[in-house]
Amino acid sequence: MTLRFTVDARDGGTAARAGTISTERGTLRTPAFMPVGTAATVKGVWPEQLREMGYGCILGNTYHLYLRPGHERIRGLGGLHRFMGWDRLILTDSGGFQVFSLSALRKVSDEAVTFRSHLDGSAHTVTPELAVEVQEALGSDVRMALDECVEYPTGRGEVEEAVRRTTLWATRSLAARAFEGGGMFGIVQGGMFPDLRRRSVEEICALPFQGFAIGGVSVGEGKELQRETVAGTAPMLPASLPRYLMGVGTPADIYFAIARGVDLFDCVLPTRNARNGMMFTSAGPVSIKQARYADDPLPPDERCDCPTCRGFSRAYLRHLYLQREMLGSMAMTVHNLHFYARMMRRAREAISRGNFGELVKESVVSENE
């Protein structure tokens, strides 16, 4: 596999590091946030806007693209990059989390996951091999091995079974590869049991993946347990390869994980919150639904230079939201993604200076929970 990772700088007072992921398609500076493009689009923004913000990688959702429009159709149209007009990196998940979320519609065995589509009720069987085949048909640059994610709380016996099955599927995923470009990441599970997390790390990290992900968090465990799990798991992952925290994405959670040595993040939070009228700002969150913004002539964030803040007032955005005008969702999405891009850029710069810990103390990310 041709994915390479280099650590370019380390922070003086934390485990944070700045690095570069290199593939045939291009490079990605880390730590990096990946906007979620569930159905071959990051909702509300053009690819060109994402490039202008500085994003180098987006996440595509294997489960949704497999169901609609279908991976073979996308392959026939030149792959996911051409299909969606995005020329930078794409990471595809394996679909494991989406299948996990369909608990009432699925059945899990060592061989495969069987489930019914949330779209039309049709029956499907996904094996580790099929998950790899779909991702290779999409042509993503980084692919994820199929894993079994369990919710919190789940009993120890069931979590232990998920760890065993995740290792089995990881081995099969690696054996199923037909495409040698890019890279494949393995996913660590183990619930909130430290010893099972360690076991999963030992088993998954013994396999020849090009990066490793912390999975199975943000599944109902609450902030304290989530952070304990991230803090305990991240240092056990190989320091020479990328570390990816899946699906965790408040600004404070991201900075917490960066300080523990995590390199990659994805979350629907900036885009989903925007569609629900919430913006991240340098002074804390702004919920545009609140009546106090009805006559507010100020931009969402006076310290932001994004197109939304340059052009629109809070009063106007509130009007758009109440009218359910699509421009409102688009404008607030642009702002939130600018906020995240700036947040990650500041993190990389602070790590390069060796003072990331000072940035965490001085920033308002904790106010944007």
GROMACS .gro file of C-alpha atoms in nm:
model
  369
    1MET     CA    1   0.000   0.000   0.000
    2THR     CA    2   0.128   0.346  -0.082
    3LEU     CA    3  -0.009   0.558   0.202
    4ARG     CA    4   0.273   0.716   0.401
    5PHE     CA    5   0.269   0.911   0.726
    6THR     CA    6   0.537   1.137   0.867
    7VAL     CA    7   0.541   1.326   1.196
    8ASP     CA    8   0.671   1.674   1.122
    9ALA     CA    9   0.646   1.836   1.465
   10ARG     CA   10   0.566   1.746   1.825
   11ASP     CA   11   0.425   1.971   2.095
   12GLY     CA   12   0.641   2.038   2.396
   13GLY     CA   13   0.388   1.991   2.672
   14THR     CA   14   0.137   1.739   2.532
   15ALA     CA   15   0.133   1.431   2.308
   16ALA     CA   16   0.003   1.639   2.015
   17ARG     CA   17   0.183   1.600   1.684
   18ALA     CA   18   0.159   1.760   1.340
   19GLY     CA   19   0.215   1.536   1.043
   20THR     CA   20   0.154   1.461   0.677
   21ILE     CA   21  -0.040   1.176   0.519
   22SER     CA   22   0.076   1.118   0.161
   23THR     CA   23  -0.104   0.918  -0.106
   24GLU     CA   24  -0.093   0.898  -0.484
   25ARG     CA   25  -0.369   1.158  -0.499
   26GLY     CA   26  -0.207   1.412  -0.270
   27THR     CA   27  -0.123   1.501   0.087
   28LEU     CA   28  -0.317   1.582   0.400
   29ARG     CA   29  -0.177   1.788   0.686
   30THR     CA   30  -0.266   1.657   1.030
   31PRO     CA   31  -0.428   1.695   1.273
   32ALA     CA   32  -0.717   1.721   1.029
   33PHE     CA   33  -1.095   1.729   1.043
   34MET     CA   34  -1.285   1.553   0.766
   35PRO     CA   35  -1.632   1.689   0.681
   36VAL     CA   36  -1.885   1.411   0.638
   37GLY     CA   37  -2.015   1.360   0.285
   38THR     CA   38  -2.271   1.090   0.359
   39ALA     CA   39  -2.434   1.059   0.016
   40ALA     CA   40  -2.145   1.183  -0.202
   41THR     CA   41  -2.195   1.542  -0.088
   42VAL     CA   42  -2.113   1.753   0.213
   43LYS     CA   43  -2.460   1.895   0.263
   44GLY     CA   44  -2.498   2.260   0.172
   45VAL     CA   45  -2.155   2.334   0.022
   46TRP     CA   46  -1.982   2.308  -0.314
   47PRO     CA   47  -1.656   2.110  -0.340
   48GLU     CA   48  -1.483   2.433  -0.445
   49GLN     CA   49  -1.588   2.596  -0.119
   50LEU     CA   50  -1.435   2.309   0.078
   51ARG     CA   51  -1.111   2.347  -0.116
   52GLU     CA   52  -1.105   2.720  -0.048
   53MET     CA   53  -1.149   2.652   0.325
   54GLY     CA   54  -0.843   2.428   0.312
   55TYR     CA   55  -0.998   2.085   0.356
   56GLY     CA   56  -0.788   1.806   0.213
   57CYS     CA   57  -1.007   1.505   0.284
   58ILE     CA   58  -1.376   1.429   0.322
   59LEU     CA   59  -1.554   1.118   0.446
   60GLY     CA   60  -1.781   0.911   0.225
   61ASN     CA   61  -2.037   0.669   0.366
   62THR     CA   62  -2.008   0.317   0.227
   63TYR     CA   63  -2.346   0.197   0.357
   64HIS     CA   64  -2.545   0.479   0.201
   65LEU     CA   65  -2.357   0.475  -0.131
   66TYR     CA   66  -2.390   0.096  -0.152
   67LEU     CA   67  -2.768   0.129  -0.124
   68ARG     CA   68  -2.803   0.437  -0.345
   69PRO     CA   69  -2.692   0.489  -0.618
   70GLY     CA   70  -2.485   0.170  -0.589
   71HIS     CA   71  -2.109   0.117  -0.597
   72GLU     CA   72  -2.107  -0.040  -0.944
   73ARG     CA   73  -2.287   0.261  -1.087
   74ILE     CA   74  -2.031   0.494  -0.927
   75ARG     CA   75  -1.748   0.276  -1.055
   76GLY     CA   76  -1.894   0.294  -1.406
   77LEU     CA   77  -1.907   0.673  -1.382
   78GLY     CA   78  -1.538   0.699  -1.301
   79GLY     CA   79  -1.532   0.656  -0.925
   80LEU     CA   80  -1.648   0.865  -0.634
   81HIS     CA   81  -1.403   1.151  -0.690
   82ARG     CA   82  -1.526   1.216  -1.043
   83PHE     CA   83  -1.887   1.146  -0.947
   84MET     CA   84  -1.892   1.421  -0.685
   85GLY     CA   85  -1.635   1.659  -0.835
   86TRP     CA   86  -1.380   1.626  -0.552
   87ASP     CA   87  -1.012   1.593  -0.645
   88ARG     CA   88  -0.861   1.562  -0.297
   89LEU     CA   89  -0.858   1.267  -0.059
   90ILE     CA   90  -1.165   1.064   0.036
   91LEU     CA   91  -1.184   0.831   0.335
   92THR     CA   92  -1.468   0.580   0.327
   93ASP     CA   93  -1.599   0.412   0.637
   94SER     CA   94  -1.689   0.043   0.621
   95GLY     CA   95  -2.057   0.087   0.693
   96GLY     CA   96  -2.022  -0.082   1.031
   97PHE     CA   97  -2.153   0.210   1.234
   98GLN     CA   98  -2.457   0.257   1.010
   99VAL     CA   99  -2.542  -0.111   1.038
  100PHE     CA  100  -2.493  -0.082   1.415
  101SER     CA  101  -2.749   0.198   1.420
  102LEU     CA  102  -3.004  -0.029   1.251
  103SER     CA  103  -3.023  -0.256   1.555
  104ALA     CA  104  -3.387  -0.348   1.491
  105LEU     CA  105  -3.314  -0.439   1.130
  106ARG     CA  106  -2.990  -0.641   1.151
  107LYS     CA  107  -2.842  -0.974   1.254
  108VAL     CA  108  -2.471  -1.027   1.315
  109SER     CA  109  -2.273  -1.350   1.275
  110ASP     CA  110  -1.907  -1.433   1.223
  111GLU     CA  111  -1.975  -1.466   0.852
  112ALA     CA  112  -2.161  -1.142   0.784
  113VAL     CA  113  -2.411  -0.879   0.883
  114THR     CA  114  -2.760  -0.919   0.743
  115PHE     CA  115  -2.991  -0.622   0.752
  116ARG     CA  116  -3.288  -0.459   0.588
  117SER     CA  117  -3.247  -0.130   0.407
  118HIS     CA  118  -3.384   0.174   0.587
  119LEU     CA  119  -3.494   0.295   0.241
  120ASP     CA  120  -3.719   0.018   0.117
  121GLY     CA  121  -3.686  -0.277   0.354
  122SER     CA  122  -3.489  -0.487   0.105
  123ALA     CA  123  -3.262  -0.756   0.252
  124HIS     CA  124  -2.882  -0.728   0.228
  125THR     CA  125  -2.583  -0.926   0.348
  126VAL     CA  126  -2.254  -0.748   0.402
  127THR     CA  127  -1.935  -0.944   0.460
  128PRO     CA  128  -1.593  -0.794   0.531
  129GLU     CA  129  -1.504  -0.884   0.175
  130LEU     CA  130  -1.802  -0.699   0.030
  131ALA     CA  131  -1.725  -0.391   0.242
  132VAL     CA  132  -1.378  -0.382   0.087
  133GLU     CA  133  -1.514  -0.446  -0.263
  134VAL     CA  134  -1.758  -0.157  -0.233
  135GLN     CA  135  -1.492   0.084  -0.109
  136GLU     CA  136  -1.252  -0.016  -0.385
  137ALA     CA  137  -1.528   0.035  -0.643
  138LEU     CA  138  -1.580   0.383  -0.501
  139GLY     CA  139  -1.207   0.445  -0.543
  140SER     CA  140  -1.148   0.600  -0.201
  141ASP     CA  141  -0.796   0.681  -0.088
  142VAL     CA  142  -0.835   0.544   0.265
  143ARG     CA  143  -1.063   0.248   0.337
  144MET     CA  144  -1.180   0.108   0.669
  145ALA     CA  145  -1.202  -0.256   0.772
  146LEU     CA  146  -1.548  -0.377   0.874
  147ASP     CA  147  -1.590  -0.380   1.252
  148GLU     CA  148  -1.862  -0.456   1.504
  149CYS     CA  149  -1.964  -0.153   1.708
  150VAL     CA  150  -2.169  -0.197   2.027
  151GLU     CA  151  -2.370   0.061   2.214
  152TYR     CA  152  -2.330   0.169   2.573
  153PRO     CA  153  -2.421   0.009   2.803
  154THR     CA  154  -2.346  -0.341   2.676
  155GLY     CA  155  -2.246  -0.636   2.891
  156ARG     CA  156  -1.888  -0.753   2.903
  157GLY     CA  157  -1.959  -1.083   2.727
  158GLU     CA  158  -2.114  -0.914   2.426
  159VAL     CA  159  -1.833  -0.658   2.406
  160GLU     CA  160  -1.577  -0.937   2.421
  161GLU     CA  161  -1.753  -1.109   2.131
  162ALA     CA  162  -1.745  -0.784   1.932
  163VAL     CA  163  -1.370  -0.754   1.993
  164ARG     CA  164  -1.314  -1.111   1.871
  165ARG     CA  165  -1.534  -1.060   1.567
  166THR     CA  166  -1.373  -0.725   1.482
  167THR     CA  167  -1.032  -0.895   1.473
  168LEU     CA  168  -1.168  -1.177   1.258
  169TRP     CA  169  -1.322  -0.929   1.016
  170ALA     CA  170  -1.007  -0.716   1.010
  171THR     CA  171  -0.802  -1.015   0.899
  172ARG     CA  172  -1.054  -1.098   0.628
  173SER     CA  173  -1.068  -0.736   0.514
  174LEU     CA  174  -0.693  -0.726   0.459
  175ALA     CA  175  -0.703  -1.053   0.266
  176ALA     CA  176  -0.982  -0.920   0.043
  177ARG     CA  177  -0.786  -0.626  -0.096
  178ALA     CA  178  -0.756  -0.617  -0.474
  179PHE     CA  179  -0.643  -0.255  -0.511
  180GLU     CA  180  -0.295  -0.161  -0.390
  181GLY     CA  181  -0.330   0.217  -0.391
  182GLY     CA  182  -0.405   0.432  -0.088
  183GLY     CA  183  -0.436   0.262   0.249
  184MET     CA  184  -0.659   0.065   0.481
  185PHE     CA  185  -0.714   0.136   0.851
  186GLY     CA  186  -0.810  -0.108   1.122
  187ILE     CA  187  -1.058  -0.018   1.396
  188VAL     CA  188  -1.012  -0.079   1.768
  189GLN     CA  189  -1.317  -0.173   1.972
  190GLY     CA  190  -1.358  -0.286   2.334
  191GLY     CA  191  -1.641  -0.074   2.469
  192MET     CA  192  -1.563   0.100   2.796
  193PHE     CA  193  -1.361  -0.193   2.934
  194PRO     CA  194  -0.991  -0.091   2.952
  195ASP     CA  195  -0.863  -0.448   2.936
  196LEU     CA  196  -1.076  -0.525   2.630
  197ARG     CA  197  -0.956  -0.204   2.467
  198ARG     CA  198  -0.598  -0.316   2.528
  199ARG     CA  199  -0.673  -0.660   2.386
  200SER     CA  200  -0.829  -0.505   2.075
  201VAL     CA  201  -0.532  -0.272   2.029
  202GLU     CA  202  -0.289  -0.564   2.054
  203GLU     CA  203  -0.483  -0.775   1.805
  204ILE     CA  204  -0.565  -0.506   1.549
  205CYS     CA  205  -0.227  -0.332   1.564
  206ALA     CA  206  -0.052  -0.664   1.499
  207LEU     CA  207  -0.206  -0.660   1.151
  208PRO     CA  208  -0.045  -0.472   0.855
  209PHE     CA  209  -0.279  -0.175   0.838
  210GLN     CA  210  -0.160   0.174   0.735
  211GLY     CA  211  -0.343   0.346   1.022
  212PHE     CA  212  -0.565   0.273   1.318
  213ALA     CA  213  -0.895   0.412   1.439
  214ILE     CA  214  -1.059   0.436   1.780
  215GLY     CA  215  -1.413   0.313   1.725
  216GLY     CA  216  -1.703   0.246   1.956
  217VAL     CA  217  -1.713   0.583   2.132
  218SER     CA  218  -1.985   0.846   2.128
  219VAL     CA  219  -2.236   0.561   2.149
  220GLY     CA  220  -2.416   0.673   2.466
  221GLU     CA  221  -2.139   0.655   2.723
  222GLY     CA  222  -2.126   1.022   2.817
  223LYS     CA  223  -1.842   1.271   2.812
  224GLU     CA  224  -1.638   1.143   3.105
  225LEU     CA  225  -1.622   0.781   2.991
  226GLN     CA  226  -1.560   0.888   2.633
  227ARG     CA  227  -1.258   1.093   2.730
  228GLU     CA  228  -1.125   0.824   2.963
  229THR     CA  229  -1.145   0.575   2.676
  230VAL     CA  230  -0.980   0.806   2.425
  231ALA     CA  231  -0.704   0.901   2.670
  232GLY     CA  232  -0.640   0.537   2.750
  233THR     CA  233  -0.650   0.405   2.395
  234ALA     CA  234  -0.467   0.666   2.185
  235PRO     CA  235  -0.122   0.622   2.345
  236MET     CA  236  -0.138   0.245   2.282
  237LEU     CA  237  -0.170   0.292   1.906
  238PRO     CA  238   0.153   0.288   1.701
  239ALA     CA  239   0.318   0.630   1.704
  240SER     CA  240   0.449   0.584   1.349
  241LEU     CA  241   0.102   0.558   1.191
  242PRO     CA  242  -0.206   0.784   1.174
  243ARG     CA  243  -0.452   0.769   1.462
  244TYR     CA  244  -0.816   0.836   1.382
  245LEU     CA  245  -1.095   0.908   1.632
  246MET     CA  246  -1.422   0.815   1.463
  247GLY     CA  247  -1.739   1.021   1.497
  248VAL     CA  248  -1.631   1.248   1.783
  249GLY     CA  249  -1.644   1.612   1.699
  250THR     CA  250  -1.717   1.890   1.945
  251PRO     CA  251  -1.433   2.144   1.931
  252ALA     CA  252  -1.339   2.066   2.293
  253ASP     CA  253  -1.338   1.690   2.230
  254ILE     CA  254  -1.116   1.735   1.925
  255TYR     CA  255  -0.862   1.947   2.110
  256PHE     CA  256  -0.869   1.698   2.399
  257ALA     CA  257  -0.790   1.413   2.161
  258ILE     CA  258  -0.522   1.608   1.971
  259ALA     CA  259  -0.343   1.660   2.303
  260ARG     CA  260  -0.343   1.279   2.342
  261GLY     CA  261  -0.185   1.222   2.001
  262VAL     CA  262  -0.485   1.174   1.770
  263ASP     CA  263  -0.445   1.289   1.409
  264LEU     CA  264  -0.779   1.251   1.225
  265PHE     CA  265  -1.140   1.334   1.306
  266ASP     CA  266  -1.482   1.325   1.143
  267CYS     CA  267  -1.825   1.425   1.268
  268VAL     CA  268  -2.159   1.545   1.132
  269LEU     CA  269  -2.175   1.810   1.405
  270PRO     CA  270  -2.074   2.124   1.210
  271THR     CA  271  -2.309   2.049   0.920
  272ARG     CA  272  -2.600   1.899   1.115
  273ASN     CA  273  -2.593   2.173   1.379
  274ALA     CA  274  -2.595   2.436   1.105
  275ARG     CA  275  -2.910   2.289   0.955
  276ASN     CA  276  -3.063   2.306   1.304
  277GLY     CA  277  -2.974   2.673   1.346
  278MET     CA  278  -2.664   2.644   1.566
  279MET     CA  279  -2.330   2.808   1.482
  280PHE     CA  280  -1.990   2.771   1.646
  281THR     CA  281  -1.825   3.108   1.713
  282SER     CA  282  -1.522   3.256   1.886
  283ALA     CA  283  -1.754   3.368   2.169
  284GLY     CA  284  -1.935   3.035   2.207
  285PRO     CA  285  -2.236   2.879   2.033
  286VAL     CA  286  -2.508   3.090   1.872
  287SER     CA  287  -2.856   2.937   1.841
  288ILE     CA  288  -3.016   3.147   1.572
  289LYS     CA  289  -3.362   3.026   1.674
  290GLN     CA  290  -3.357   3.249   1.980
  291ALA     CA  291  -3.581   3.556   1.966
  292ARG     CA  292  -3.301   3.785   2.086
  293TYR     CA  293  -3.145   3.769   1.739
  294ALA     CA  294  -3.456   3.896   1.557
  295ASP     CA  295  -3.321   4.253   1.534
  296ASP     CA  296  -2.950   4.178   1.569
  297PRO     CA  297  -2.748   4.349   1.292
  298LEU     CA  298  -2.418   4.183   1.388
  299PRO     CA  299  -2.259   3.898   1.192
  300PRO     CA  300  -2.262   3.555   1.356
  301ASP     CA  301  -1.899   3.601   1.464
  302GLU     CA  302  -1.729   3.941   1.452
  303ARG     CA  303  -1.387   3.772   1.447
  304CYS     CA  304  -1.468   3.551   1.148
  305ASP     CA  305  -1.401   3.640   0.782
  306CYS     CA  306  -1.607   3.364   0.620
  307PRO     CA  307  -1.857   3.463   0.346
  308THR     CA  308  -2.147   3.422   0.588
  309CYS     CA  309  -2.002   3.660   0.844
  310ARG     CA  310  -1.895   3.906   0.575
  311GLY     CA  311  -2.238   3.917   0.417
  312PHE     CA  312  -2.518   3.833   0.657
  313SER     CA  313  -2.652   3.945   0.993
  314ARG     CA  314  -2.786   3.726   1.270
  315ALA     CA  315  -3.128   3.879   1.210
  316TYR     CA  316  -3.122   3.776   0.845
  317LEU     CA  317  -3.004   3.424   0.922
  318ARG     CA  318  -3.280   3.388   1.181
  319HIS     CA  319  -3.532   3.502   0.920
  320LEU     CA  320  -3.401   3.245   0.671
  321TYR     CA  321  -3.415   2.972   0.933
  322LEU     CA  322  -3.773   3.049   1.035
  323GLN     CA  323  -3.876   3.060   0.669
  324ARG     CA  324  -3.697   2.730   0.609
  325GLU     CA  325  -3.506   2.886   0.322
  326MET     CA  326  -3.224   2.663   0.203
  327LEU     CA  327  -2.985   2.958   0.192
  328GLY     CA  328  -2.998   2.973   0.571
  329SER     CA  329  -2.874   2.616   0.611
  330MET     CA  330  -2.611   2.669   0.343
  331ALA     CA  331  -2.482   2.992   0.498
  332MET     CA  332  -2.461   2.851   0.849
  333THR     CA  333  -2.294   2.534   0.719
  334VAL     CA  334  -2.029   2.744   0.544
  335HIS     CA  335  -1.965   2.932   0.866
  336ASN     CA  336  -1.936   2.620   1.082
  337LEU     CA  337  -1.700   2.450   0.839
  338HIS     CA  338  -1.487   2.765   0.829
  339PHE     CA  339  -1.478   2.757   1.209
  340TYR     CA  340  -1.356   2.395   1.210
  341ALA     CA  341  -1.101   2.456   0.935
  342ARG     CA  342  -0.960   2.755   1.125
  343MET     CA  343  -0.960   2.556   1.449
  344MET     CA  344  -0.752   2.277   1.293
  345ARG     CA  345  -0.517   2.520   1.123
  346ARG     CA  346  -0.451   2.693   1.456
  347ALA     CA  347  -0.386   2.356   1.617
  348ARG     CA  348  -0.127   2.260   1.353
  349GLU     CA  349   0.045   2.597   1.386
  350ALA     CA  350   0.054   2.576   1.766
  351ILE     CA  351   0.199   2.225   1.758
  352SER     CA  352   0.469   2.342   1.517
  353ARG     CA  353   0.554   2.621   1.764
  354GLY     CA  354   0.549   2.376   2.054
  355ASN     CA  355   0.274   2.555   2.247
  356PHE     CA  356  -0.045   2.362   2.174
  357GLY     CA  357  -0.116   2.339   2.546
  358GLU     CA  358  -0.125   2.719   2.566
  359LEU     CA  359  -0.367   2.733   2.271
  360VAL     CA  360  -0.603   2.496   2.451
  361LYS     CA  361  -0.599   2.714   2.762
  362GLU     CA  362  -0.655   3.035   2.566
  363SER     CA  363  -0.914   2.911   2.317
  364VAL     CA  364  -1.291   2.907   2.361
  365VAL     CA  365  -1.337   2.557   2.220
  366SER     CA  366  -1.465   2.438   2.558
  367GLU     CA  367  -1.750   2.686   2.525
  368ASN     CA  368  -1.856   2.526   2.197
  369GLU     CA  369  -1.954   2.191   2.347
   0.00000   0.00000   0.00000
